[in-house]
C-alpha cells in the first residue's frame, strides 16, 4: 500500500479483537476502521468509554498489533524506529517515574530520543520554562499535583520535537485554567507545523481545537469530517440512539 | 546507544533512591564486619578464615543473587503495570535495549554490592595469603571408562543385556559412571603407586598434595609414607584428620630427582594398607598468586552469575506479571541448588521405579536449565584456598556478560508487547 505523502496516519480496515487466555474472543474493540490524519491538522478521535479510542491509539503507537488491516505512520509500520523518531505521546494519565525530578524526567526522554547531552540540557530547560515548571525542576515528580505531573508529561512528549503528537485525553482531570492552557498550546504547536491526534470524551474540547473529528462507537466509525460539517448529522445521530439498550444524547455527550 | 545509556542510568538512579536497596547495601557491609566478631570457629587461623569466607561473602553472595533476581523480575513488570513501560516503548529505542539497559544496570549494582564485600574480606585476609592451582590425576574420563565397562558387560553377560532392555542404556550408564568415580586403589605395605599429573616444570614452584585418607569402610587410617613429584618430596605421617595437605620440598635423593615429569608417586612405609580414591580424593596443589587476585577473579565470576540471574529475571518480568515472574525466578534459584543435589543423592537408578526415573529425568532437565546459576562455586574455591582459574573466569564472563544478557534481552524485546492490551 502506498501512503499519500501528506497523510501522517493511515488506517485501512483495521480491526482488533481481544482474546482470553484460551484464545476465545472476548471483545471486538475495533472493527473495520478506516482513518487518515493529514499533515498539519488537529484530528480528534471522539467517543464514549469503550468505543475503541485507546485501542486505536495503541495500534497507531505500535504498542499492539491489529488483528486485521494495516496501520501506517508516515508511510511506515508504526513500530519502526524511523516512525517512532517522529512521534510524541501524552497518555491519559502521566505515568511518570516518581523518584525522578522534573528535569531528570524530561532529560531521560530526551536521551531516549537520541539527543546529545548539550541539546538535551538546552531543550529540557526550554520546556521547563515553557510549562512553568522551572522553579520545581529539582523536585521529585512523585510529589507533584496532577496538573504539574501532566505538564511534565507534556514536556516529555515534546522533547524530541515530534512531527506527530498524540494526546490521549489531554484535558482529563485538569481545571478550566489548565484546560485552556493546553488548548492554547495545541493551537501554537499546530501553527509551528506539528500534526496532532487527540482523543477526548468532550466534544467541546474538539470543537475548540480540532480541524476534523472521527466519532467512534463500539469500535466502529460513526461519523468523520469537519466539526461544522458533521455537527448536525452528529446531533441527529446521537439524538436517535447510540449503542444498544441506552439513549445517548448529544447533551450528555457534550458534558 | 544514548537510549541504552539513559535506561541504564534510570535503573541505577531507581536503585540508588530505593530505601530497600540502600538498607540491603548497609546490611551487607555491616555483616562483613560483624560476622568475624561473633562467629565461633575451631580456634585455628585456617578454620576462622574458612568460616568467615563461607558465612560473610557466602551470605552476601546469596543475598545479592536472591534480592537482585527479585528486583530484576519486577523491574519491567512493575513499569508495565504502572503503564510507564509504554512511554519508553514508543520512543525510538529498540525494545531489546530497554531490557538490556535494565540488565546492565542491575548487574553493575550487584557487582558493586559484591565488590564492597570482597574489599572488606580482602582487607582482613589479603596479606600473605596465597591460592593454589588444583591439578587432578590424568585419567581416562569416567564416561569413557563406563562405556568400556558397558560394552564388555553387553558382550559377556546375557543378564546384563536383559537389564539394559528393562531399564534403558542411559540409566545404566549413569550407574556405571558413578561406579567408576567411586573406584578406589589399595596401596599395600612397602608398595609404591604412581599417578600422572600435568607436568609443573618450574622447579621453584611450591607444590603440595591434598589427599583424603580413609579405609574402605570410611574410617580414618593411620598411614605413613612419602610422596615424590618432580624432584620434590614430602613425608606423610602423624595423620589426625581425613583431609591432609602434604607440602613437597626439594629433595636431594636420587629417587626423587630421577622421576619423570608429571608423575606423582607414593611409597607406603606404614604398617597398614592405604586406600585412595584417585578421581575423588587426590589432587596436586601448585601455588598460584595472592589472595587479592583470587578475590578479584572470584568477584568477576560472582558478578557474571548475578548477571545471568538478572537477565533471566528481566526476561520473565517482560512477559509475566510481577508476582508470577518473581515466583518463577525464586523457583529457578531453588531448582539450581536443589536439582544437582537431588541427582547426586538419588539412589541407584537400576533399583528405581519408572515413575522415579521420569522424576529423575525431569530433575535432570531442571538441573541443565538452571546450571548457569550453579556451575561456578567461587566462594567455595576461595574458602579452600583454590585458585579461581582465568579459564573459568573467561567462560563465566562470556556467558554472564554477553551470551545470556543478549539472548534474554532479545527474547524480552519480542515478548514485551504482551499484556499491553
XYZ file of C-alpha atoms in Angstrom:
676
model
C 0.000 0.000 0.000
C 1.412 3.412 -0.939
C 0.667 6.168 1.539
C -0.080 9.602 0.253
C 2.832 11.828 1.364
C 0.527 14.223 3.207
C -1.083 11.537 5.294
C 0.712 11.238 8.596
C -1.530 8.494 9.939
C -3.336 5.992 7.797
C -5.554 3.129 8.977
C -7.099 0.744 6.452
C -9.828 -1.687 7.519
C -8.217 -2.055 10.915
C -9.778 -4.494 13.366
C -8.761 -5.705 16.794
C -10.391 -8.422 18.862
C -9.147 -9.140 22.365
C -8.971 -12.757 23.464
C -8.815 -14.515 26.798
C -6.155 -16.974 27.984
C -7.759 -19.777 25.898
C -7.745 -17.532 22.820
C -11.515 -17.202 22.853
C -12.643 -13.780 21.571
C -13.862 -11.541 24.382
C -14.249 -8.015 22.983
C -14.179 -6.678 19.465
C -12.556 -3.346 20.317
C -12.117 -2.001 16.782
C -13.999 -3.182 13.745
C -13.037 -2.257 10.170
C -11.761 1.241 10.883
C -10.539 3.469 8.021
C -8.880 6.696 9.061
C -6.412 9.235 7.775
C -4.789 12.179 9.518
C -3.280 14.749 7.188
C -0.088 16.661 7.888
C -0.605 19.857 9.886
C -4.125 19.150 11.101
C -5.575 18.637 14.551
C -7.589 15.468 14.375
C -9.988 14.490 17.146
C -10.879 10.894 17.927
C -14.077 11.085 19.936
C -16.373 8.590 21.533
C -17.718 7.297 24.810
C -15.814 4.919 27.089
C -15.241 1.550 25.451
C -15.674 2.950 21.957
C -12.189 1.798 20.873
C -10.290 5.103 21.081
C -7.490 3.846 23.319
C -7.086 0.625 21.333
C -6.867 2.657 18.130
C -4.233 4.917 19.696
C -2.225 1.892 20.898
C -2.272 0.426 17.403
C -1.121 3.755 15.961
C 1.670 3.840 18.554
C 2.694 0.294 17.625
C 2.081 -0.949 21.152
C -0.408 -3.571 19.973
C -0.737 -5.165 16.573
C -4.043 -5.018 14.691
C -5.815 -8.317 14.135
C -6.653 -7.245 10.579
C -5.936 -4.305 8.294
C -2.909 -2.040 8.145
C -1.649 0.902 10.171
C 0.899 3.315 8.731
C 2.684 6.231 10.369
C 4.461 8.498 7.894
C 4.025 5.596 5.456
C 5.986 3.300 7.803
C 4.993 0.492 10.144
C 4.172 2.126 13.479
C 6.642 0.018 15.463
C 9.583 1.025 13.261
C 12.309 3.156 14.827
C 12.009 5.705 11.977
C 8.297 6.220 12.693
C 8.821 6.418 16.455
C 11.537 9.036 15.959
C 8.851 11.410 14.598
C 6.291 10.704 17.306
C 5.361 12.276 20.639
C 2.804 10.772 23.010
C 0.970 12.103 26.025
C -1.026 9.324 27.741
C -4.297 9.841 29.581
C -2.526 9.747 32.953
C 1.021 10.960 33.347
C 2.701 7.650 34.320
C 5.957 9.220 35.488
C 8.816 7.635 37.441
C 8.076 9.053 40.909
C 11.714 9.035 42.057
C 12.970 11.252 39.196
C 12.903 15.035 39.325
C 11.096 17.015 36.622
C 14.412 17.849 34.959
C 15.619 14.239 35.087
C 12.318 13.013 33.639
C 12.454 15.296 30.611
C 16.163 14.636 30.201
C 15.519 10.854 30.306
C 13.036 11.067 27.450
C 15.391 13.390 25.566
C 18.054 10.696 25.846
C 15.617 8.063 24.602
C 15.002 10.288 21.573
C 18.749 10.197 20.921
C 19.505 13.859 21.740
C 23.091 14.596 22.734
C 23.658 15.879 26.248
C 24.051 19.554 25.266
C 20.885 19.638 23.174
C 19.100 17.637 25.838
C 20.072 20.157 28.522
C 19.016 23.123 26.396
C 15.714 21.631 25.384
C 14.915 20.452 28.890
C 15.455 23.960 30.247
C 13.313 25.461 27.463
C 10.475 23.038 28.128
C 10.644 23.533 31.890
C 10.362 27.251 31.239
C 7.550 26.807 28.710
C 5.474 24.586 31.003
C 6.059 26.833 34.025
C 7.990 24.189 35.934
C 11.380 25.899 36.108
C 11.031 26.516 39.844
C 10.074 22.886 40.519
C 12.680 21.368 38.196
C 14.669 19.779 41.023
C 11.714 18.247 42.854
C 10.766 14.562 42.551
C 7.663 14.262 40.367
C 6.161 11.751 42.806
C 5.204 14.734 44.954
C 3.663 16.782 42.128
C -0.010 17.676 41.781
C -1.896 16.095 38.885
C -1.679 19.320 36.865
C 2.076 19.658 37.387
C 2.654 15.990 36.553
C 0.617 16.492 33.375
C 2.877 19.373 32.383
C 5.995 17.253 32.942
C 4.460 14.515 30.793
C 3.632 17.029 28.070
C 7.167 18.424 28.141
C 8.485 14.864 27.883
C 6.266 14.233 24.861
C 7.566 17.352 23.165
C 11.258 16.982 23.938
C 12.095 15.076 20.740
C 10.415 17.794 18.579
C 7.910 15.295 17.153
C 6.116 15.815 13.849
C 3.067 13.980 15.171
C 1.853 14.480 18.719
C -0.705 12.036 20.060
C -2.647 13.357 23.027
C -4.838 10.886 24.889
C -7.484 12.837 26.805
C -5.139 15.838 27.208
C -7.525 17.815 29.384
C -8.589 14.917 31.574
C -8.630 15.937 35.225
C -7.412 19.490 34.596
C -9.024 22.611 35.982
C -10.511 25.124 33.487
C -7.402 27.345 33.506
C -5.076 24.430 32.775
C -7.509 23.117 30.149
C -7.351 26.457 28.353
C -3.561 26.458 28.581
C -3.441 23.028 26.927
C -5.786 24.162 24.160
C -3.688 27.267 23.553
C -0.551 25.136 23.462
C -2.138 22.789 20.910
C -3.009 25.714 18.664
C 0.528 27.102 18.985
C 2.114 23.754 18.159
C -0.060 23.327 15.062
C 0.922 26.766 13.870
C 4.516 25.571 14.168
C 3.744 22.743 11.721
C 3.019 19.879 14.106
C 0.257 17.351 13.419
C -1.889 16.478 16.408
C -4.108 13.495 17.002
C -6.124 13.767 20.183
C -8.797 11.737 21.866
C -11.471 13.164 24.082
C -14.786 12.451 25.727
C -15.704 16.074 25.340
C -16.971 17.470 22.073
C -16.361 20.973 23.460
C -12.606 20.299 23.531
C -12.687 19.055 19.968
C -14.744 21.998 18.784
C -12.173 24.427 20.179
C -9.058 22.915 18.620
C -9.798 20.185 16.054
C -9.961 20.657 12.283
C -11.540 17.258 11.797
C -13.012 14.637 14.068
C -13.970 10.989 13.905
C -16.651 9.624 16.178
C -16.224 6.026 17.295
C -18.780 3.812 18.931
C -18.410 0.091 19.687
C -15.220 0.098 17.640
C -16.912 1.417 14.505
C -16.693 4.781 12.844
C -19.965 6.632 13.283
C -19.046 9.874 11.580
C -15.986 11.696 10.264
C -15.442 15.191 8.953
C -15.004 18.811 9.877
C -16.760 19.817 13.052
C -19.003 22.331 11.293
C -19.942 19.897 8.551
C -20.870 16.918 10.673
C -22.298 18.835 13.596
C -25.979 18.469 12.630
C -25.725 14.854 11.465
C -23.811 14.097 14.617
C -26.540 15.664 16.696
C -29.214 13.754 14.787
C -27.278 10.552 15.237
C -26.776 10.883 18.957
C -30.344 12.075 19.476
C -31.612 8.990 17.625
C -29.615 6.392 19.548
C -26.116 5.266 20.058
C -25.404 1.843 21.381
C -27.694 -0.867 22.388
C -30.089 -0.553 25.218
C -29.484 3.045 26.219
C -30.108 6.521 24.862
C -27.084 8.724 24.477
C -27.885 12.321 23.726
C -25.600 15.000 22.420
C -26.299 16.931 25.592
C -24.896 14.027 27.595
C -22.006 13.677 25.223
C -21.173 17.369 25.418
C -20.988 17.400 29.187
C 23.433 3.886 22.320
C 22.223 7.074 24.055
C 18.847 5.487 24.672
C 20.559 2.432 26.145
C 22.677 4.590 28.450
C 19.595 6.524 29.562
C 17.869 3.280 30.523
C 20.963 2.124 32.445
C 21.070 5.466 34.234
C 17.364 5.399 35.064
C 17.629 1.959 36.658
C 20.749 2.920 38.615
C 19.004 6.047 39.916
C 15.998 3.886 40.863
C 18.284 1.562 42.844
C 20.214 4.401 44.477
C 16.965 6.073 45.572
C 15.323 2.872 46.753
C 15.320 2.640 50.532
C 15.246 -1.172 50.406
C 18.382 -1.365 48.280
C 20.269 1.164 50.410
C 19.336 -0.843 53.513
C 20.473 -4.044 51.833
C 23.830 -2.453 50.964
C 24.331 -1.226 54.513
C 23.321 -4.603 55.943
C 25.773 -6.406 53.631
C 28.692 -4.204 54.636
C 27.768 -4.416 58.313
C 27.556 -8.221 58.087
C 31.089 -8.406 56.661
C 32.432 -6.630 59.767
C 30.092 -8.080 62.390
C 30.454 -11.774 61.497
C 34.177 -12.120 62.341
C 33.425 -10.725 65.806
C 30.524 -13.020 66.635
C 31.429 -16.258 64.821
C 32.814 -19.168 66.840
C 35.493 -21.071 64.954
C 37.651 -24.132 65.707
C 40.424 -21.995 67.171
C 42.782 -22.257 64.211
C 43.564 -19.386 61.833
C 42.571 -21.533 58.859
C 39.303 -22.507 60.486
C 38.461 -18.868 61.208
C 39.336 -17.929 57.632
C 37.163 -20.654 56.128
C 34.258 -19.815 58.391
C 34.459 -16.111 57.638
C 34.663 -16.605 53.888
C 31.744 -19.025 53.871
C 29.432 -17.054 56.139
C 30.363 -13.486 55.235
C 30.938 -13.386 51.486
C 28.861 -16.547 51.005
C 25.860 -14.983 52.725
C 26.224 -11.670 50.871
C 26.547 -13.522 47.544
C 23.345 -15.484 48.216
C 21.591 -12.330 49.389
C 22.640 -10.444 46.246
C 21.528 -13.282 43.964
C 18.122 -13.567 45.626
C 17.409 -9.851 46.005
C 18.646 -8.828 42.554
C 16.735 -11.690 40.929
C 13.589 -10.441 42.631
C 14.272 -6.834 41.601
C 15.026 -7.936 38.027
C 11.804 -9.926 37.796
C 9.898 -6.854 38.978
C 11.554 -4.043 37.079
C 9.799 -4.338 33.692
C 6.651 -5.922 35.127
C 6.228 -3.044 37.592
C 6.712 -0.427 34.877
C 4.249 -2.195 32.616
C 1.666 -2.414 35.390
C 2.144 1.305 36.126
C 1.921 1.946 32.343
C 5.315 3.640 32.321
C 6.785 0.996 30.040
C 4.610 2.021 27.104
C 6.044 5.553 27.304
C 9.522 4.150 26.827
C 8.408 1.704 24.156
C 7.004 4.437 21.897
C 10.399 6.202 21.844
C 12.944 5.450 19.139
C 14.807 2.862 21.210
C 14.922 -0.808 20.307
C 12.825 -2.836 22.722
C 15.733 -5.187 23.253
C 17.768 -2.266 24.619
C 15.056 -1.486 27.156
C 15.670 -4.956 28.626
C 19.435 -4.881 28.085
C 19.716 -1.493 29.808
C 17.939 -2.845 32.877
C 20.131 -5.944 32.891
C 23.288 -3.835 32.624
C 22.244 -1.502 35.445
C 21.249 -4.302 37.799
C 24.472 -6.166 37.014
C 26.543 -3.053 37.771
C 24.707 -2.604 41.068
C 25.101 -6.292 42.015
C 28.802 -6.143 41.133
C 29.190 -3.059 43.356
C 27.478 -4.800 46.275
C 29.732 -7.835 45.866
C 32.808 -5.658 45.270
C 32.400 -3.843 48.580
C 32.087 -7.178 50.408
C 35.147 -8.561 48.594
C 37.208 -5.499 49.555
C 36.144 -5.921 53.182
C 37.246 -9.563 53.069
C 40.496 -8.691 51.290
C 41.396 -6.074 53.904
C 41.099 -8.749 56.561
C 42.808 -11.682 54.846
C 44.658 -10.278 51.831
C 48.118 -10.007 53.361
C 50.412 -13.032 52.992
C 47.747 -15.489 51.902
C 48.042 -17.279 48.559
C 45.938 -19.587 46.436
C 46.758 -22.768 44.549
C 46.093 -24.199 41.122
C 44.394 -27.551 41.547
C 45.601 -30.386 39.301
C 43.850 -33.741 39.175
C 45.290 -37.085 38.039
C 45.277 -37.537 34.275
C 42.926 -40.470 33.957
C 40.556 -41.702 31.352
C 37.273 -39.801 31.684
C 34.659 -41.638 33.792
C 32.277 -41.645 30.822
C 34.823 -43.379 28.547
C 35.701 -45.931 31.194
C 31.996 -46.517 31.917
C 31.345 -47.031 28.208
C 34.117 -49.657 28.067
C 32.617 -51.478 31.049
C 29.198 -51.290 29.436
C 30.475 -52.774 26.175
C 32.313 -55.570 28.000
C 29.236 -56.465 30.028
C 26.998 -56.395 26.961
C 29.375 -58.813 25.256
C 29.860 -61.217 28.149
C 26.667 -61.290 30.236
C 23.156 -62.048 28.888
C 21.635 -60.914 32.221
C 23.162 -57.500 31.719
C 21.630 -57.249 28.254
C 18.222 -58.070 29.752
C 18.681 -55.380 32.407
C 19.586 -52.810 29.741
C 16.425 -53.711 27.831
C 14.386 -53.281 31.001
C 15.882 -50.060 32.411
C 17.468 -48.373 29.439
C 21.065 -47.698 28.468
C 21.080 -44.132 29.766
C 20.314 -45.048 33.380
C 22.748 -47.929 33.370
C 25.473 -45.677 32.017
C 24.762 -43.235 34.832
C 25.196 -46.051 37.319
C 28.456 -47.129 35.700
C 29.817 -43.566 35.758
C 29.021 -43.463 39.499
C 30.773 -46.783 39.903
C 33.874 -45.586 38.033
C 34.039 -42.388 40.087
C 33.961 -44.439 43.265
C 36.715 -46.794 42.133
C 39.434 -46.945 44.759
C 43.007 -48.150 44.807
C 44.629 -50.007 47.695
C 48.333 -49.458 48.259
C 49.784 -52.304 50.313
C 52.637 -52.109 52.789
C 56.001 -51.367 51.085
C 54.204 -50.889 47.785
C 54.635 -47.828 45.559
C 51.837 -46.242 43.491
C 52.117 -43.665 40.706
C 49.685 -41.273 39.125
C 50.171 -38.984 36.138
C 49.521 -35.282 36.533
C 50.054 -32.366 34.127
C 53.808 -31.541 34.447
C 54.628 -28.433 36.508
C 58.108 -27.852 35.073
C 59.115 -24.840 37.198
C 61.497 -26.220 39.875
C 60.804 -23.239 42.161
C 57.038 -23.738 42.197
C 55.660 -24.653 45.623
C 53.741 -27.901 45.321
C 51.613 -29.838 47.821
C 49.500 -32.955 47.727
C 45.992 -32.942 49.141
C 44.575 -36.348 49.952
C 41.604 -37.710 51.816
C 42.604 -40.694 53.895
C 40.061 -43.339 54.855
C 39.909 -47.091 54.737
C 37.333 -48.960 52.681
C 34.789 -48.510 55.472
C 35.252 -44.751 55.594
C 37.299 -44.780 58.808
C 40.365 -42.642 59.332
C 43.552 -44.562 58.606
C 46.968 -44.011 60.154
C 49.102 -44.138 57.059
C 52.777 -43.394 56.699
C 54.743 -42.838 53.536
C 56.484 -40.447 51.151
C 55.072 -38.511 48.212
C 57.508 -37.615 45.418
C 56.946 -35.275 42.477
C 59.455 -33.767 40.013
C 62.418 -33.673 42.422
C 60.370 -32.814 45.495
C 59.250 -34.996 48.337
C 57.012 -34.819 51.369
C 56.666 -37.178 54.298
C 53.194 -38.309 55.175
C 52.942 -39.200 58.872
C 51.111 -38.386 62.130
C 47.800 -38.007 60.310
C 44.990 -36.860 62.618
C 42.351 -35.729 60.137
C 40.826 -37.176 56.999
C 41.772 -34.355 54.624
C 45.549 -33.939 54.631
C 47.818 -31.486 52.872
C 51.406 -32.652 52.407
C 53.907 -29.959 51.347
C 56.604 -31.185 48.996
C 60.117 -29.728 49.360
C 63.132 -30.040 47.054
C 64.799 -33.362 47.713
C 68.378 -34.391 47.193
C 67.574 -38.066 46.978
C 68.335 -39.641 43.633
C 64.950 -41.375 43.642
C 63.151 -38.027 43.658
C 65.236 -36.273 41.045
C 65.083 -39.244 38.673
C 61.292 -39.076 38.448
C 59.565 -38.477 35.144
C 57.848 -35.099 34.696
C 54.266 -35.031 35.936
C 54.458 -38.322 37.838
C 53.392 -38.299 41.488
C 54.461 -41.363 43.455
C 53.553 -42.602 46.910
C 55.577 -45.189 48.816
C 53.650 -46.833 51.607
C 56.118 -47.115 54.502
C 53.473 -47.765 57.158
C 52.123 -50.959 58.648
C 48.668 -50.810 57.056
C 47.226 -50.635 53.577
C 46.268 -47.176 52.295
C 43.077 -46.664 50.307
C 42.970 -43.869 47.741
C 40.109 -42.739 45.505
C 42.240 -41.089 42.767
C 39.343 -39.483 40.917
C 37.752 -38.100 44.047
C 40.315 -37.523 46.732
C 43.783 -36.939 45.271
C 44.884 -33.520 43.983
C 48.128 -31.677 43.443
C 48.190 -28.052 44.647
C 50.566 -25.665 42.862
C 50.969 -22.229 44.374
C 49.481 -19.572 42.067
C 49.158 -15.977 43.212
C 47.934 -13.863 46.115
C 44.531 -13.775 47.812
C 43.666 -10.364 46.353
C 43.995 -11.674 42.786
C 41.922 -14.707 43.642
C 39.318 -12.469 45.264
C 39.240 -10.324 42.129
C 38.651 -13.366 39.918
C 36.000 -14.685 42.311
C 34.309 -11.257 42.202
C 34.225 -11.372 38.397
C 32.678 -14.848 38.455
C 30.107 -13.880 41.120
C 29.159 -10.761 39.133
C 28.785 -12.853 35.974
C 26.499 -15.321 37.758
C 24.471 -12.381 39.119
C 24.211 -11.099 35.522
C 22.767 -14.454 34.405
C 20.200 -14.365 37.222
C 19.318 -10.744 36.466
C 18.967 -11.483 32.724
C 16.567 -14.343 33.397
C 14.602 -12.163 35.838
C 14.246 -9.274 33.389
C 13.079 -11.678 30.673
C 10.467 -13.214 32.968
C 9.280 -9.750 34.023
C 8.946 -8.690 30.388
C 6.252 -11.242 29.696
C 4.690 -12.139 33.052
C 3.036 -10.286 35.889
C 5.236 -9.139 38.767
C 4.098 -11.849 41.195
C 4.366 -14.716 38.719
C 7.749 -13.538 37.410
C 9.111 -13.196 40.951
C 7.830 -16.642 41.912
C 9.309 -18.243 38.774
C 12.662 -16.577 39.473
C 12.765 -17.826 43.065
C 11.735 -21.303 41.904
C 14.547 -21.206 39.358
C 17.106 -20.258 42.020
C 15.830 -23.004 44.307
C 15.946 -25.533 41.457
C 19.512 -24.512 40.614
C 20.534 -25.513 44.143
C 18.210 -28.462 44.680
C 18.347 -30.267 41.319
C 22.060 -31.189 41.266
C 21.829 -32.226 44.922
C 18.813 -34.415 44.134
C 20.640 -36.003 41.216
C 23.676 -36.714 43.406
C 21.641 -38.138 46.226
C 19.263 -40.189 44.129
C 19.587 -43.928 44.721
C 20.857 -46.405 42.198
C 18.752 -45.831 39.027
C 18.691 -49.584 38.379
C 16.599 -50.086 41.502
C 14.201 -47.181 40.760
C 10.623 -47.464 39.536
C 9.501 -45.998 36.228
C 7.867 -43.032 37.987
C 11.110 -42.359 39.859
C 13.065 -42.480 36.632
C 10.690 -39.973 34.995
C 11.069 -37.662 38.014
C 14.823 -38.097 37.820
C 14.787 -37.185 34.134
C 12.729 -34.049 34.876
C 15.147 -33.130 37.656
C 17.979 -33.603 35.186
C 16.307 -31.185 32.747
C 15.790 -28.686 35.567
C 19.461 -29.023 36.590
C 20.551 -28.489 32.991
C 18.376 -25.378 32.520
C 19.493 -23.778 35.773
C 23.134 -24.894 35.529
C 24.442 -21.398 34.598
C 23.483 -20.308 38.121
C 25.060 -23.279 39.844
C 28.014 -24.146 37.617
C 30.530 -21.895 39.392
C 31.451 -22.043 43.052
C 33.802 -19.083 43.594
C 33.146 -18.812 47.350
C 33.934 -22.497 47.896
C 37.184 -22.060 45.937
C 38.164 -19.007 47.992
C 37.393 -20.851 51.193
C 39.506 -23.868 50.177
C 42.372 -21.636 49.040
C 41.929 -22.889 45.494
C 42.633 -20.657 42.551
C 39.599 -19.398 40.621
C 41.182 -20.031 37.227
C 41.170 -17.432 34.447
C 39.743 -20.129 32.175
C 36.679 -20.322 34.423
C 36.535 -16.542 34.717
C 36.562 -16.034 30.943
C 33.820 -18.638 30.492
C 31.716 -17.019 33.195
C 32.264 -13.542 31.751
C 31.351 -14.642 28.229
C 28.128 -16.270 29.358
C 27.205 -13.800 32.121
C 28.140 -10.535 30.440
C 27.372 -11.402 26.852
C 25.516 -14.589 25.879
C 22.708 -14.631 28.459
C 22.059 -10.858 28.607
C 21.888 -10.610 24.808
C 19.773 -13.750 24.469
C 17.343 -12.829 27.231
C 17.047 -9.185 26.177
C 16.331 -10.262 22.594
C 13.582 -12.560 23.872
C 12.325 -9.868 26.240
C 12.156 -7.402 23.337
C 9.992 -9.870 21.433
C 7.540 -10.550 24.251
C 7.472 -7.078 25.797
C 4.311 -6.100 23.964
C 2.430 -8.929 25.635
C -0.102 -7.713 28.192
C -0.041 -4.150 26.896
C -3.601 -4.593 25.611
